[in-house]
PDB file of C-alpha atoms in Angstrom:
ATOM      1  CA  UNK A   1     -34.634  19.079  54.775  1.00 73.00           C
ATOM      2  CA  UNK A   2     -30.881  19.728  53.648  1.00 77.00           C
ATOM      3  CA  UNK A   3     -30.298  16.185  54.964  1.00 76.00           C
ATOM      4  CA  UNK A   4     -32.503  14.621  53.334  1.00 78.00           C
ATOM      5  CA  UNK A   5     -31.843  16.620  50.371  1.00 75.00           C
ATOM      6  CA  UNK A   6     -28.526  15.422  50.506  1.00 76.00           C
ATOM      7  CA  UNK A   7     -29.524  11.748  50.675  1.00 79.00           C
ATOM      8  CA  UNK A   8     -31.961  12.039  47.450  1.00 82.00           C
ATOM      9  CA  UNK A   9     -28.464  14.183  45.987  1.00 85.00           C
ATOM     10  CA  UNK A  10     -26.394  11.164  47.240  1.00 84.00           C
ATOM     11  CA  UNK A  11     -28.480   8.583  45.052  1.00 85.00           C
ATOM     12  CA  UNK A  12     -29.057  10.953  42.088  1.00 88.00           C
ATOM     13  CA  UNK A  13     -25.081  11.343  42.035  1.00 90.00           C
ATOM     14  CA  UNK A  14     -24.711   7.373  42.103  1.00 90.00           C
ATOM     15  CA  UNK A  15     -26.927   6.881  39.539  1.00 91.00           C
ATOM     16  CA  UNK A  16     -25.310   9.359  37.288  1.00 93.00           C
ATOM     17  CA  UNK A  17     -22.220   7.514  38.096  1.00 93.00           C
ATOM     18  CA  UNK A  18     -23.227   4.356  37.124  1.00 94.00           C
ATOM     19  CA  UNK A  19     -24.661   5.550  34.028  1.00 94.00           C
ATOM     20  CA  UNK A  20     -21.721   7.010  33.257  1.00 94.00           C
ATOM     21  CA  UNK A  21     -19.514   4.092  33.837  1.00 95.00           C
ATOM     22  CA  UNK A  22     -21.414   1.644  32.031  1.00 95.00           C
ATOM     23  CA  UNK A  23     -21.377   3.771  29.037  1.00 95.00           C
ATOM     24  CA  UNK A  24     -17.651   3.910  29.295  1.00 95.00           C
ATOM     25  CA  UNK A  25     -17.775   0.376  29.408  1.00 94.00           C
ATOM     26  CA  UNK A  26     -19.674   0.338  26.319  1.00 95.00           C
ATOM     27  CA  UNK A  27     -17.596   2.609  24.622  1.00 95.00           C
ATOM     28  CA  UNK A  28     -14.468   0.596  25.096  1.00 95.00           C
ATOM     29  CA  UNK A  29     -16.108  -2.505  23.593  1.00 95.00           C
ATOM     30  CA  UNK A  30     -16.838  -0.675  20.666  1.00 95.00           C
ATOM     31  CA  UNK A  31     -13.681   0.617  19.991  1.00 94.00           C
ATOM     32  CA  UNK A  32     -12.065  -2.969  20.508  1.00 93.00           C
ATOM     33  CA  UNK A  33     -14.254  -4.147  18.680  1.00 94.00           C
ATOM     34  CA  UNK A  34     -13.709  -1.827  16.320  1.00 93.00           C
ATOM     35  CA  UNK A  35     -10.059  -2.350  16.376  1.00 91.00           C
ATOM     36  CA  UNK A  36     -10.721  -6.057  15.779  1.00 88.00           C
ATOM     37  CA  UNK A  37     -12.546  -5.396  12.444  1.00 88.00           C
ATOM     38  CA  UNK A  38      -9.655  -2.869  11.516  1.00 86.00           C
ATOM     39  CA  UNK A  39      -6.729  -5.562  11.645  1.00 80.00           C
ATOM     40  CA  UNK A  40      -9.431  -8.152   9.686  1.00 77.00           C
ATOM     41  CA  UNK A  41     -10.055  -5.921   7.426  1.00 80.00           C
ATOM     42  CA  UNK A  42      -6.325  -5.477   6.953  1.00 74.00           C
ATOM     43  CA  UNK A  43      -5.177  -8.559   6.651  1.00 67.00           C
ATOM     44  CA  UNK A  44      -8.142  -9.582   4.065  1.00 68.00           C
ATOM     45  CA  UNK A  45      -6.706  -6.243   2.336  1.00 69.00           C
ATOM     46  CA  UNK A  46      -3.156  -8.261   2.415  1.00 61.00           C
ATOM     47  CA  UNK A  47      -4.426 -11.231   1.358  1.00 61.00           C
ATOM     48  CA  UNK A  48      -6.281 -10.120  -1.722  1.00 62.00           C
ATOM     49  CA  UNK A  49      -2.832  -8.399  -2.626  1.00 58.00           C
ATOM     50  CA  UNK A  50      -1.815 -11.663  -4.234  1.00 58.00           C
ATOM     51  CA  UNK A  51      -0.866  -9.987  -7.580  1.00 57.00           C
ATOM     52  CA  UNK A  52      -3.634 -11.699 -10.458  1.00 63.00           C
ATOM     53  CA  UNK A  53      -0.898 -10.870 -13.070  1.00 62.00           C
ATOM     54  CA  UNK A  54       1.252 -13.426 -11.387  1.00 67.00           C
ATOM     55  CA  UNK A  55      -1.516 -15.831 -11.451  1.00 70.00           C
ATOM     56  CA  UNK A  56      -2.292 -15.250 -15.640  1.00 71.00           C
ATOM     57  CA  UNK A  57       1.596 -14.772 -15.675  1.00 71.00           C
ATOM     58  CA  UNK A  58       1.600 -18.285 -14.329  1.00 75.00           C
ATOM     59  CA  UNK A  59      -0.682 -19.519 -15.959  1.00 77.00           C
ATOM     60  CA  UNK A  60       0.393 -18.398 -19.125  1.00 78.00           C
ATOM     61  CA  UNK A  61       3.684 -20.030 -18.367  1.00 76.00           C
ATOM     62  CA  UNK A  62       2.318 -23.388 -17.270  1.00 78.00           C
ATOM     63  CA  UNK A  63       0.602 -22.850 -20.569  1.00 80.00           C
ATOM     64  CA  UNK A  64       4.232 -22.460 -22.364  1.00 77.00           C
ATOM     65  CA  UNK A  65       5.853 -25.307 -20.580  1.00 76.00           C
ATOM     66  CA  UNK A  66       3.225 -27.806 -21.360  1.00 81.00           C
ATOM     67  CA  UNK A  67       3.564 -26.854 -25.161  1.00 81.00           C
ATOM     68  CA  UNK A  68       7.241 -27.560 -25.147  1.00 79.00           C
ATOM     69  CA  UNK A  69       6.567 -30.936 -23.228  1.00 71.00           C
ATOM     70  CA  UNK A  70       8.606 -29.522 -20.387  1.00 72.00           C
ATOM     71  CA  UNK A  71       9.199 -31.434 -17.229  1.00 76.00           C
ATOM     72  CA  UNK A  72       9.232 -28.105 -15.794  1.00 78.00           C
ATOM     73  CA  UNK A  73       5.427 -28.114 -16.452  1.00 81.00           C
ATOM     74  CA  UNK A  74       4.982 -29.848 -13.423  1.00 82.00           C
ATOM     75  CA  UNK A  75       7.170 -28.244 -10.719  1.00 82.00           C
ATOM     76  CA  UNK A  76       4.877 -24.901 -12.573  1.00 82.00           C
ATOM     77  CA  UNK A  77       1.566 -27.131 -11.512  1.00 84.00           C
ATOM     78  CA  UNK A  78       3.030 -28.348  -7.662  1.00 83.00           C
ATOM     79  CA  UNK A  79       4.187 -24.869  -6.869  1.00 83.00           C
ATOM     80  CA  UNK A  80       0.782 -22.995  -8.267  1.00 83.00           C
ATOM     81  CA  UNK A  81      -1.037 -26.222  -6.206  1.00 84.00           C
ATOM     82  CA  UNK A  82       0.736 -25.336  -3.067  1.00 83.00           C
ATOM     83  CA  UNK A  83       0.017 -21.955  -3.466  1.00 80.00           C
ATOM     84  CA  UNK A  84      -3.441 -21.927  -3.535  1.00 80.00           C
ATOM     85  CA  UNK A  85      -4.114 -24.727  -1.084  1.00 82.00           C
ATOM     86  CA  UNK A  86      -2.528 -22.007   1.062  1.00 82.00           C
ATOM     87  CA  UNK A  87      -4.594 -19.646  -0.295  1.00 77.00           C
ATOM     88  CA  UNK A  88      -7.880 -21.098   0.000  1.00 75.00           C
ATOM     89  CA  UNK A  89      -7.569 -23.085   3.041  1.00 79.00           C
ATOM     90  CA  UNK A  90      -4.951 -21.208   5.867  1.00 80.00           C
ATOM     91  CA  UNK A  91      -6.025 -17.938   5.050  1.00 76.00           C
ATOM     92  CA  UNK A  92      -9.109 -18.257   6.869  1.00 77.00           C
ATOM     93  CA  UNK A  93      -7.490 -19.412  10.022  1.00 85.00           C
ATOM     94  CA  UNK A  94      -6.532 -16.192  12.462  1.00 85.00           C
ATOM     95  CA  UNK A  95      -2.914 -17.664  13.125  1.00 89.00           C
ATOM     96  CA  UNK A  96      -0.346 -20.246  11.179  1.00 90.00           C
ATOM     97  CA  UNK A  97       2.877 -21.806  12.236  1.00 91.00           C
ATOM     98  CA  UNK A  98       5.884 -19.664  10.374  1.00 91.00           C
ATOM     99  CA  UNK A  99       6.777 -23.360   8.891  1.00 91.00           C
ATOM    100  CA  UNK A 100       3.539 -22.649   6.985  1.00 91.00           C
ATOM    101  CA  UNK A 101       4.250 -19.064   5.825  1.00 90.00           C
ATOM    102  CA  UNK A 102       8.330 -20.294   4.833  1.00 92.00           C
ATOM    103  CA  UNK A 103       6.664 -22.684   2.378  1.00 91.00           C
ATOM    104  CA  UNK A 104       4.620 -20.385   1.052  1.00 89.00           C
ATOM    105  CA  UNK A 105       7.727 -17.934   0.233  1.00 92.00           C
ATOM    106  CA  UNK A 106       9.439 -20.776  -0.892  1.00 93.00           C
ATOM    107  CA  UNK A 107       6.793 -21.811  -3.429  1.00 90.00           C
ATOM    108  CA  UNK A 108       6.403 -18.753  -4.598  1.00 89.00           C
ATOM    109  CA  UNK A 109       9.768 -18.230  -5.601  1.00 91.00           C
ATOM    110  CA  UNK A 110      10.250 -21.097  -7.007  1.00 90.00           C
ATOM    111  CA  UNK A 111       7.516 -19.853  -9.527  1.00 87.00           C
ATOM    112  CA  UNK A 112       9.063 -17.048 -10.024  1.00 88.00           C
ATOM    113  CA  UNK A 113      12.537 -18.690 -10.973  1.00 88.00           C
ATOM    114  CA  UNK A 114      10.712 -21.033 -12.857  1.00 85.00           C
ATOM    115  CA  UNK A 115       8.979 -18.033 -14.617  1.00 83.00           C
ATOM    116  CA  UNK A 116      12.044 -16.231 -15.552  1.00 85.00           C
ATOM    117  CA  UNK A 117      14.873 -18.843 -15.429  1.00 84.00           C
ATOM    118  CA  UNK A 118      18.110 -17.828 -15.473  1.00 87.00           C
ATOM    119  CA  UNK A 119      17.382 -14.106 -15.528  1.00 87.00           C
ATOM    120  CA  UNK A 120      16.710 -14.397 -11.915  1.00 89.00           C
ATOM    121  CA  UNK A 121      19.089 -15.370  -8.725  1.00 92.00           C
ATOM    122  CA  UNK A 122      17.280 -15.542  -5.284  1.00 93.00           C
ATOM    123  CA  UNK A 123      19.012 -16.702  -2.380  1.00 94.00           C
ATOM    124  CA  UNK A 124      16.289 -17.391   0.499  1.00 94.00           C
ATOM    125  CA  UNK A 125      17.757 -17.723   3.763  1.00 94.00           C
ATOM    126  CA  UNK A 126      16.285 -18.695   7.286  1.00 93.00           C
ATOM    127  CA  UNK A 127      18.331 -18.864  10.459  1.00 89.00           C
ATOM    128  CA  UNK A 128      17.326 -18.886  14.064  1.00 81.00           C
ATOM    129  CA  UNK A 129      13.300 -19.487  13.878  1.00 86.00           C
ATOM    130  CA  UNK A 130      10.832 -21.507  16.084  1.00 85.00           C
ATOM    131  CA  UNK A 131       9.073 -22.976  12.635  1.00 79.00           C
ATOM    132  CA  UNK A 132       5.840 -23.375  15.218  1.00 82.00           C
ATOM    133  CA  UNK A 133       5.823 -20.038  16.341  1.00 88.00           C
ATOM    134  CA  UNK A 134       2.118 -18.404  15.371  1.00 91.00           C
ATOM    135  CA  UNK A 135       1.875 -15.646  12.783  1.00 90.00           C
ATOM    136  CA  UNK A 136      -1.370 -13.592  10.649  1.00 86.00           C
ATOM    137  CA  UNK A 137      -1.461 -15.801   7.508  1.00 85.00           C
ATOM    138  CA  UNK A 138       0.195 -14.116   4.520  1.00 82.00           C
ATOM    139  CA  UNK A 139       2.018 -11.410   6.247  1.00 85.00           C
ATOM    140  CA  UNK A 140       5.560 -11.716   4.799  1.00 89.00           C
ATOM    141  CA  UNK A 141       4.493 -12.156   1.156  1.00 85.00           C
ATOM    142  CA  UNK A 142       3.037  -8.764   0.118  1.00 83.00           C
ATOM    143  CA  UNK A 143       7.010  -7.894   1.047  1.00 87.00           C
ATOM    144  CA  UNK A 144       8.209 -10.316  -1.287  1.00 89.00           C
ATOM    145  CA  UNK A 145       6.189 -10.504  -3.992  1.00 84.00           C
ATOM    146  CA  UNK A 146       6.824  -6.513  -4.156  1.00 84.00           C
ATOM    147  CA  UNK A 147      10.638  -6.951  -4.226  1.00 86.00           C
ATOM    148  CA  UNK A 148      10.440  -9.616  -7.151  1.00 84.00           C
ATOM    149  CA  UNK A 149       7.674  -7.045  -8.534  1.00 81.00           C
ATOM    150  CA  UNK A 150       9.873  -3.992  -8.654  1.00 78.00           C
ATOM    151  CA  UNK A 151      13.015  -5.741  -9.497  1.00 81.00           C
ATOM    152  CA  UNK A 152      11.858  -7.609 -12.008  1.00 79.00           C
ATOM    153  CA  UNK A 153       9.970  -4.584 -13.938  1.00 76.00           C
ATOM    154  CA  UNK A 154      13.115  -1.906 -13.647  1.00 77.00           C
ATOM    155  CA  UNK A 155      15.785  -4.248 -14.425  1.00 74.00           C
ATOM    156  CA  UNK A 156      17.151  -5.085 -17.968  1.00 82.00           C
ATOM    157  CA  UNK A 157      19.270  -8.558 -17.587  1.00 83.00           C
ATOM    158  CA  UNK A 158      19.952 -10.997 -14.587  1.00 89.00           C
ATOM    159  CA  UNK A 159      17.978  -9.774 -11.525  1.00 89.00           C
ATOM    160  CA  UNK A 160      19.475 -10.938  -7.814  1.00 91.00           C
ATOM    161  CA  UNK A 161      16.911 -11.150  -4.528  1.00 93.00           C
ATOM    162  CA  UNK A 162      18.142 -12.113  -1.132  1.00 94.00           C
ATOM    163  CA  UNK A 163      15.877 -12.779   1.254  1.00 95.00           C
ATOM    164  CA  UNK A 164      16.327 -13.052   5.277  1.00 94.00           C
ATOM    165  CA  UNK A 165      14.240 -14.381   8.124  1.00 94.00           C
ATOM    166  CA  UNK A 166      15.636 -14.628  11.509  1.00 92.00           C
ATOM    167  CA  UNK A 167      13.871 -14.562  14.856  1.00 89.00           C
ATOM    168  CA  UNK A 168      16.328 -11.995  17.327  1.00 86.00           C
ATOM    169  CA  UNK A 169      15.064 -11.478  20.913  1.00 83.00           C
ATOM    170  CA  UNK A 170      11.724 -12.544  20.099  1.00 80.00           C
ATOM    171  CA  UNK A 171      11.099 -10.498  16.743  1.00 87.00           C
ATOM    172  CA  UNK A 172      11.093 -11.538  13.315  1.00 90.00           C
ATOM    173  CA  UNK A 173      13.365  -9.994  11.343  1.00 92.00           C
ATOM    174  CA  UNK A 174      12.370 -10.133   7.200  1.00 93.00           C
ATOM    175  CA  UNK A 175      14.986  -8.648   4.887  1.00 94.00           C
ATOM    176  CA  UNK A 176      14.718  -7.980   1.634  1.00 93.00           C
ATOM    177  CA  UNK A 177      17.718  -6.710  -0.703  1.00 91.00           C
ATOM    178  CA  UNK A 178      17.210  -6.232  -4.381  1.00 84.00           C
ATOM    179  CA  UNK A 179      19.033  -4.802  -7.171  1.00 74.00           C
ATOM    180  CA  UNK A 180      17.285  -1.575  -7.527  1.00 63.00           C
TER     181      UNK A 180
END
């Protein structure tokens, strides 16, 4: 009887043990997936960052430039253009090339000094970079557009931005110095 006791015990215990393993197994797909949706749902909280007072500030300066017959009107119109091709048509991908994300930086600053002319001195420098290396879509330019942001609002006069990207050991390095 104890034997066969044993032998009933012996499947009864490897039952439990599957059970239990497979809804380990469950549990860690849930919280990957779970993980998953947390880094989507940050970088669609990154991507809707894009400030819409820079896009009515824009706008409105687009706006200004066309008034005044402005060639600048249309470096306004290419940059914008750039932009939000960017915008509307890399964002959904889950990686870009860091050529991609550069020329995003780039356009937007060049709004920006278009926007405030000679108020404003960026320098935008970027050394030592595989331009195909894969990064998230919009990941640099919450940094930057908050440095022009800040600067911009707390300083009276000429504003100066430098900006850094260099690739050391395998990391990407993004500086940002400001006046304030």
């Amino acid at each position: 009887i104890i034997a066969e006791l044993f032998s009933w015990m012996a499947v009864v215990v490897m039952a439990v043990a599957i059970k239990l393993i497979k809804r380990k197994t469950e549990l860690e797909q849930r919280n990957e997936q779970l993980v998953k949706e947390k880094k989507t749902a940050e970088l669609n909280f990154l991507k809707a960052q894009m400030h819409p007072h820079f896009l009515f500030n824009t706008l409105n300066t687009l706006y200004s430039e066309t008034i005044q017959n402005s060639e600048r009107a249309e470096q306004v119109v290419l940059h914008l253009s750039s932009l939000l091709r960017f915008i509307l048509e890399e964002c959904n991908k889950p990686m870009i090339s860091l050529q991609k994300e550069i020329r995003v930086i780039r356009d937007y600053v060049a709004l920006e000094k278009l926007r405030h002319g000679s108020r404003l001195n960026v320098s935008f420098v970027v050394s030592e970079i595989n331009p195909e290396l894969l990064i998230s879509p919009l990941i640099f330019l919450p940094f930057v557009e908050n440095s022009f942001k800040h600067s911009l609002n707390n300083i009276r006069g000429p504003v100066n931005i430098q900006i850094s990207l260099a690739q050391n050991d395998g990391l990407l390095n993004l500086v940002l110095e400001n006046d304030h």
